Coordinates of C-alpha atoms in Angstrom, one line a residue:
X255 CA 0.0 0.0 0.0
X256 CA 1.5 3.4 -1.0
X257 CA 0.6 6.8 -0.3
X258 CA 1.0 8.6 -3.8
X259 CA -2.6 8.0 -5.1
X260 CA -4.4 10.0 -7.8
X261 CA -6.4 12.9 -6.1
X262 CA -10.0 11.6 -7.5
X263 CA -9.3 7.9 -5.3
X264 CA -8.1 9.7 -2.6
X265 CA -11.3 11.3 -2.4
X266 CA -13.1 8.7 -3.0
X267 CA -11.5 6.6 -0.2
X268 CA -11.8 9.5 2.2
X269 CA -15.5 9.7 1.8
X270 CA -15.9 5.8 1.9
X271 CA -14.3 5.6 5.2
X272 CA -16.5 8.7 6.4
X273 CA -19.4 6.7 5.4
X274 CA -18.2 3.9 7.2
X275 CA -17.5 5.5 10.4
X276 CA -21.2 7.1 10.4
X277 CA -22.9 3.7 9.1
X278 CA -21.3 1.7 11.8
X279 CA -22.4 3.8 14.3
X280 CA -25.8 4.1 13.3
X281 CA -26.3 0.2 12.9
X282 CA -26.6 -1.9 16.3
X283 CA -23.6 -3.1 17.5
X284 CA -21.7 -3.6 20.9
X285 CA -20.8 -0.5 22.7
X286 CA -17.4 1.1 21.4
X287 CA -17.2 -1.7 18.7
X288 CA -16.4 1.0 15.8
X289 CA -14.1 1.4 12.9
X290 CA -12.8 4.7 13.9
X291 CA -9.4 3.8 15.0
X292 CA -8.9 1.0 12.0
X293 CA -10.1 3.8 9.7
X294 CA -7.3 6.2 11.2
X295 CA -4.9 3.5 10.6
X296 CA -5.6 2.4 7.4
X297 CA -5.7 6.3 6.6
X298 CA -2.1 6.4 8.0
X299 CA -1.1 4.1 4.6
X300 CA -3.5 5.5 2.0
X301 CA -3.5 9.3 2.8
X302 CA -0.3 11.3 2.7
X303 CA -0.8 13.6 5.1
X304 CA -1.7 13.5 8.6
X305 CA -4.7 16.5 8.6
X306 CA -6.2 14.3 5.8
X307 CA -6.5 11.3 8.2
X308 CA -7.7 13.6 11.1
X309 CA -10.3 15.0 9.1
X310 CA -11.6 11.9 7.8
X311 CA -11.9 10.8 11.7
X312 CA -13.4 13.9 12.9
X313 CA -15.9 14.3 10.0
X314 CA -17.0 10.5 10.5
X315 CA -17.5 11.2 14.2
X316 CA -18.5 14.4 14.0
X317 CA -21.6 13.1 11.4
X318 CA -22.4 10.5 13.5
X319 CA -22.7 12.7 16.8
X320 CA -24.8 15.0 14.7
X321 CA -27.1 12.4 13.9
X322 CA -27.0 10.6 17.3
X323 CA -26.6 13.8 19.6
X324 CA -23.7 15.3 21.3
X325 CA -22.4 15.0 25.1
X326 CA -20.3 16.7 27.6
X327 CA -18.1 18.7 25.8
X328 CA -14.8 18.2 27.6
X329 CA -15.5 14.2 27.2
X330 CA -16.5 14.7 23.4
X331 CA -12.9 16.8 22.9
X332 CA -11.2 14.0 24.7
X333 CA -13.1 11.3 22.6
X334 CA -12.4 13.1 19.2
X335 CA -8.5 13.4 20.4
X336 CA -8.0 9.7 21.4
X337 CA -9.6 8.8 18.2
X338 CA -6.5 10.6 16.8
X339 CA -4.0 8.4 18.8
X340 CA -3.4 6.1 16.0
X341 CA -1.9 9.0 14.0
X342 CA 1.1 8.5 16.6
X343 CA 1.7 4.8 14.9
X344 CA 2.3 5.9 11.6
X345 CA 6.0 5.7 11.6
X346 CA 5.5 2.2 13.5
X347 CA 3.5 0.6 10.8
X348 CA 4.5 2.2 7.4
X349 CA 7.8 0.6 7.2
X350 CA 6.2 -2.6 7.0
X351 CA 2.7 -3.3 7.7
X352 CA 2.7 -6.4 9.0
X353 CA -0.6 -8.1 10.9
X354 CA 1.5 -8.2 14.0
X355 CA 2.3 -4.2 13.7
X356 CA -1.4 -3.4 12.7
X357 CA -2.4 -5.5 15.5
X358 CA -0.1 -4.1 18.3
X359 CA -1.2 -0.5 16.9
X360 CA -5.2 -1.3 17.1
X361 CA -4.4 -2.8 20.4
X362 CA -2.3 0.3 21.4
X363 CA -5.1 2.7 20.2
X364 CA -7.7 1.1 22.2
X365 CA -6.0 1.2 25.5
X366 CA -5.3 4.7 24.8
X367 CA -8.8 5.4 24.2
X368 CA -9.6 3.5 27.3
X369 CA -7.1 5.6 29.5
X370 CA -8.0 9.2 28.3
X371 CA -12.0 8.9 28.0
X372 CA -12.4 7.5 31.3
X373 CA -10.3 9.5 32.9
X374 CA -12.3 12.6 31.0
X375 CA -15.5 11.1 32.3
X376 CA -14.2 10.8 35.8
X377 CA -12.7 14.6 35.5
X378 CA -15.6 16.3 33.8
X379 CA -18.6 14.2 34.9
X380 CA -20.4 14.1 38.2
X381 CA -20.7 10.3 38.2
X382 CA -17.4 9.6 40.1
X383 CA -15.8 11.8 42.9
X384 CA -12.6 13.7 42.4
X385 CA -10.2 11.4 44.3
X386 CA -7.9 8.7 43.1
X387 CA -10.5 6.2 44.2
X388 CA -12.9 7.8 41.8
X389 CA -10.7 7.9 39.0
X390 CA -10.3 4.1 39.7
X391 CA -14.0 3.4 40.0
X392 CA -14.3 4.8 36.4
X393 CA -11.9 2.5 35.1
X394 CA -13.4 -0.2 36.6
X395 CA -16.7 0.8 35.0
X396 CA -15.2 1.2 31.7
X397 CA -13.4 -2.1 31.8
X398 CA -16.5 -3.9 29.9
X399 CA -16.4 -1.5 27.1
X400 CA -12.4 -1.9 26.6
X401 CA -13.2 -5.6 25.5
X402 CA -15.4 -4.4 22.7
X403 CA -13.1 -1.0 21.8
X404 CA -10.0 -3.6 21.4
X405 CA -12.3 -6.2 19.5
X406 CA -13.6 -4.2 17.3
X407 CA -10.3 -2.2 16.3
X408 CA -8.7 -5.4 15.7
X409 CA -11.9 -6.9 14.0
X410 CA -11.9 -3.6 11.6
X411 CA -8.3 -3.0 11.1
X412 CA -8.5 -6.9 9.8
X413 CA -11.3 -6.2 7.3
X414 CA -10.0 -2.4 6.4
X415 CA -6.3 -3.8 5.8
X416 CA -7.7 -6.8 4.0
X417 CA -9.9 -4.9 1.8
X418 CA -7.2 -2.5 0.5
X419 CA -4.6 -5.5 0.2
X420 CA -7.1 -7.4 -1.9
X421 CA -7.7 -4.2 -3.9
X422 CA -4.2 -3.1 -4.5
X423 CA -3.7 -6.6 -5.5
X424 CA -6.5 -6.8 -7.9
X425 CA -5.8 -3.1 -9.1
X426 CA -2.1 -5.0 -10.3
X427 CA -4.1 -7.7 -12.1
X428 CA -2.9 -10.6 -9.4
X429 CA -5.2 -13.4 -8.4
X430 CA -7.1 -12.9 -5.5
X431 CA -6.9 -16.6 -4.5
X432 CA -3.4 -16.8 -4.0
X433 CA -3.3 -13.1 -2.7
X434 CA -1.8 -12.9 0.8
X435 CA -3.3 -10.0 2.8
X436 CA -0.2 -8.4 4.4
X437 CA 3.7 -8.5 3.7
X438 CA 5.2 -11.5 5.8

């Protein structure tokens, strides 16, 4: 997967990734089982600039939130910022986008999302006391969501990277029946 793509293809892929973020949030799904982190990770390989990836993520979330409803501003800003964490993995996954590197980045993004967003719920909300015990209680309450975040990140990363790998091989005329999804 290279990042030198035609502008029309980049625009088409960006719109498709935004649409995936929105539609996946609107359809019934387990909590936090969303493609947003995977969209950011695959965007790191397909889109040339960080701001393009960030714009895709923010638009996908923003349109979804406009349809589903907004929430506490402090928590919402933290959620959006946390969903940009995969951009930090660009240098880790781009030299050799193996399944292991992508999986590690997906898990790292999920753990980072868990840590930052639960801290934001504790800090900005009124459900937990402003103490260390309150923060720990917020993290404990968030554990059921963590498993779905990690499962979603891994599932959607496999789907998106697999689709992009198969598409790249098909565009080169290679047989998809023998195509490996990622380089060894």
